[in-house]
Every structure is written in C-alpha cells, then in structure tokens.
JSON list of C-alpha atoms in Angstrom, two decimals:
[
{"chain": "A", "resi": 1349, "resn": "MET", "atom": "CA", "xyz": [-9.90, -12.26, 9.02]},
{"chain": "A", "resi": 1350, "resn": "ALA", "atom": "CA", "xyz": [-8.40, -9.40, 10.99]},
{"chain": "A", "resi": 1351, "resn": "LEU", "atom": "CA", "xyz": [-6.63, -6.56, 9.24]},
{"chain": "A", "resi": 1352, "resn": "GLN", "atom": "CA", "xyz": [-3.90, -4.83, 11.19]},
{"chain": "A", "resi": 1353, "resn": "ARG", "atom": "CA", "xyz": [-3.06, -1.30, 10.08]},
{"chain": "A", "resi": 1354, "resn": "LEU", "atom": "CA", "xyz": [0.72, -1.02, 9.89]},
{"chain": "A", "resi": 1355, "resn": "GLY", "atom": "CA", "xyz": [0.98, 2.57, 8.76]},
{"chain": "A", "resi": 1356, "resn": "LYS", "atom": "CA", "xyz": [-0.65, 5.49, 7.05]},
{"chain": "A", "resi": 1357, "resn": "ASP", "atom": "CA", "xyz": [1.17, 7.99, 4.86]},
{"chain": "A", "resi": 1358, "resn": "PRO", "atom": "CA", "xyz": [2.02, 10.91, 7.15]},
{"chain": "A", "resi": 1359, "resn": "GLU", "atom": "CA", "xyz": [2.42, 13.18, 4.10]},
{"chain": "A", "resi": 1360, "resn": "SER", "atom": "CA", "xyz": [-1.02, 12.47, 2.67]},
{"chain": "A", "resi": 1361, "resn": "PRO", "atom": "CA", "xyz": [-3.40, 15.42, 2.78]},
{"chain": "A", "resi": 1362, "resn": "ASN", "atom": "CA", "xyz": [-6.41, 15.09, 5.10]},
{"chain": "A", "resi": 1363, "resn": "ASN", "atom": "CA", "xyz": [-4.82, 12.01, 6.72]},
{"chain": "A", "resi": 1364, "resn": "GLY", "atom": "CA", "xyz": [-6.03, 9.86, 3.80]},
{"chain": "A", "resi": 1365, "resn": "SER", "atom": "CA", "xyz": [-4.38, 7.03, 1.96]},
{"chain": "A", "resi": 1366, "resn": "PRO", "atom": "CA", "xyz": [-2.04, 5.37, 1.19]},
{"chain": "A", "resi": 1367, "resn": "THR", "atom": "CA", "xyz": [-2.21, 2.83, 3.97]},
{"chain": "A", "resi": 1368, "resn": "VAL", "atom": "CA", "xyz": [-0.48, -0.51, 4.58]},
{"chain": "A", "resi": 1369, "resn": "TYR", "atom": "CA", "xyz": [-2.42, -3.34, 6.23]},
{"chain": "A", "resi": 1370, "resn": "LEU", "atom": "CA", "xyz": [-1.43, -6.87, 7.24]},
{"chain": "A", "resi": 1371, "resn": "ASP", "atom": "CA", "xyz": [-3.97, -9.68, 6.97]},
{"chain": "A", "resi": 1372, "resn": "ASP", "atom": "CA", "xyz": [-3.35, -11.69, 10.15]},
{"chain": "A", "resi": 1373, "resn": "GLU", "atom": "CA", "xyz": [-4.94, -14.80, 8.65]},
{"chain": "A", "resi": 1374, "resn": "THR", "atom": "CA", "xyz": [-3.04, -15.01, 5.35]},
{"chain": "A", "resi": 1375, "resn": "GLY", "atom": "CA", "xyz": [0.09, -13.04, 6.21]},
{"chain": "A", "resi": 1376, "resn": "ASN", "atom": "CA", "xyz": [-0.43, -10.98, 3.04]},
{"chain": "A", "resi": 1377, "resn": "TYR", "atom": "CA", "xyz": [-0.19, -7.23, 2.82]},
{"chain": "A", "resi": 1378, "resn": "ILE", "atom": "CA", "xyz": [-3.13, -5.16, 1.62]},
{"chain": "A", "resi": 1379, "resn": "LEU", "atom": "CA", "xyz": [-2.27, -1.80, 0.13]},
{"chain": "A", "resi": 1380, "resn": "GLN", "atom": "CA", "xyz": [-4.56, 1.18, -0.17]},
{"chain": "A", "resi": 1381, "resn": "GLY", "atom": "CA", "xyz": [-3.30, 3.77, -2.62]},
{"chain": "A", "resi": 1382, "resn": "TRP", "atom": "CA", "xyz": [-4.07, 5.95, -5.59]},
{"chain": "A", "resi": 1383, "resn": "ARG", "atom": "CA", "xyz": [-5.66, 4.12, -8.52]},
{"chain": "A", "resi": 1384, "resn": "VAL", "atom": "CA", "xyz": [-3.54, 4.24, -11.65]},
{"chain": "A", "resi": 1385, "resn": "THR", "atom": "CA", "xyz": [-5.69, 5.38, -14.57]},
{"chain": "A", "resi": 1386, "resn": "ASP", "atom": "CA", "xyz": [-3.03, 6.72, -16.94]},
{"chain": "A", "resi": 1387, "resn": "THR", "atom": "CA", "xyz": [-3.44, 4.64, -20.11]},
{"chain": "A", "resi": 1388, "resn": "GLU", "atom": "CA", "xyz": [0.19, 5.08, -21.15]},
{"chain": "A", "resi": 1389, "resn": "ARG", "atom": "CA", "xyz": [1.45, 3.61, -17.90]},
{"chain": "A", "resi": 1390, "resn": "LEU", "atom": "CA", "xyz": [-1.16, 0.85, -17.85]},
{"chain": "A", "resi": 1391, "resn": "ALA", "atom": "CA", "xyz": [-0.26, -0.14, -21.41]},
{"chain": "A", "resi": 1392, "resn": "GLN", "atom": "CA", "xyz": [3.21, -1.09, -20.17]},
{"chain": "A", "resi": 1393, "resn": "MET", "atom": "CA", "xyz": [1.75, -3.76, -17.86]},
{"chain": "A", "resi": 1394, "resn": "ASP", "atom": "CA", "xyz": [-0.12, -7.01, -18.37]},
{"chain": "A", "resi": 1395, "resn": "ILE", "atom": "CA", "xyz": [-2.95, -6.70, -15.85]},
{"chain": "A", "resi": 1396, "resn": "PRO", "atom": "CA", "xyz": [-5.49, -9.52, -15.60]},
{"chain": "A", "resi": 1397, "resn": "ALA", "atom": "CA", "xyz": [-9.15, -8.48, -15.45]},
{"chain": "A", "resi": 1398, "resn": "HIS", "atom": "CA", "xyz": [-9.45, -9.54, -11.80]},
{"chain": "A", "resi": 1399, "resn": "GLU", "atom": "CA", "xyz": [-6.56, -7.28, -10.67]},
{"chain": "A", "resi": 1400, "resn": "THR", "atom": "CA", "xyz": [-6.02, -3.55, -10.31]},
{"chain": "A", "resi": 1401, "resn": "VAL", "atom": "CA", "xyz": [-3.00, -1.29, -10.06]},
{"chain": "A", "resi": 1402, "resn": "ILE", "atom": "CA", "xyz": [-2.34, 1.31, -7.39]},
{"chain": "A", "resi": 1403, "resn": "GLU", "atom": "CA", "xyz": [0.40, 3.84, -6.95]},
{"chain": "A", "resi": 1404, "resn": "PHE", "atom": "CA", "xyz": [2.26, 3.62, -3.68]},
{"chain": "A", "resi": 1405, "resn": "PRO", "atom": "CA", "xyz": [4.94, 6.11, -2.56]},
{"chain": "A", "resi": 1406, "resn": "ARG", "atom": "CA", "xyz": [8.43, 4.80, -1.80]},
{"chain": "A", "resi": 1407, "resn": "ARG", "atom": "CA", "xyz": [8.39, 6.51, 1.61]},
{"chain": "A", "resi": 1408, "resn": "MET", "atom": "CA", "xyz": [5.72, 4.01, 2.71]},
{"chain": "A", "resi": 1409, "resn": "MET", "atom": "CA", "xyz": [8.11, 1.05, 2.50]},
{"chain": "A", "resi": 1410, "resn": "ARG", "atom": "CA", "xyz": [9.18, 1.73, 6.09]},
{"chain": "A", "resi": 1411, "resn": "PHE", "atom": "CA", "xyz": [5.90, 0.27, 7.33]},
{"chain": "A", "resi": 1412, "resn": "PHE", "atom": "CA", "xyz": [6.77, -3.22, 6.09]},
{"chain": "A", "resi": 1413, "resn": "PRO", "atom": "CA", "xyz": [8.41, -5.20, 8.94]},
{"chain": "A", "resi": 1414, "resn": "GLU", "atom": "CA", "xyz": [10.88, -6.78, 6.50]},
{"chain": "A", "resi": 1415, "resn": "VAL", "atom": "CA", "xyz": [12.15, -3.30, 5.62]},
{"chain": "A", "resi": 1416, "resn": "SER", "atom": "CA", "xyz": [11.98, -1.71, 9.06]},
{"chain": "A", "resi": 1417, "resn": "GLY", "atom": "CA", "xyz": [13.91, -4.56, 10.64]},
{"chain": "A", "resi": 1418, "resn": "GLY", "atom": "CA", "xyz": [11.29, -5.88, 12.97]},
{"chain": "A", "resi": 1419, "resn": "ASP", "atom": "CA", "xyz": [7.72, -6.62, 13.77]},
{"chain": "A", "resi": 1420, "resn": "ASP", "atom": "CA", "xyz": [7.03, -3.09, 14.91]},
{"chain": "A", "resi": 1421, "resn": "THR", "atom": "CA", "xyz": [3.58, -1.98, 13.78]},
{"chain": "A", "resi": 1422, "resn": "ALA", "atom": "CA", "xyz": [3.65, 1.54, 15.17]},
{"chain": "A", "resi": 1423, "resn": "ASP", "atom": "CA", "xyz": [1.58, 3.90, 13.07]},
{"chain": "A", "resi": 1424, "resn": "VAL", "atom": "CA", "xyz": [3.67, 6.88, 12.03]}
]
C-alpha cells in the first residue's frame, strides 16, 4: 500500500494537520484531522465502535481530484 499525500492545510499552525491522502491500492481517501470529542456533537451521530470521527475544514475539499477538476496532486 502506498499513500500519496494530496494536500496539507496551508492554514494549519506549525504546518500540521489536516491532511488528505490517497491510498493507491484501494482508491480510498485517508483523512487526518482534529478528533471530535465534544459529547453533544457525537451524540447526534451513530458511530460504530470500530470507527472514529474527525473534523475537517471545508477549505480542504480542493485537494480532492473530483472537486478540483482533475488528477492534480500538487501540495498547496
């Protein structure tokens, strides 16, 4: 499995997350973001024990090829 980094949040302090990756083998996206721990927000979702929830800023959508209009994987 090879992960390809598609983009890192340019507005994140210390050049940290969130980050969007593409798994070349499965074609699935892997998202790195801020863990949601707010119980009020989590109570509104049905989250299986084997899953987790992250918060991901809207501005990061541009790194998905389907949104950006191509297969461009330039890190911005």
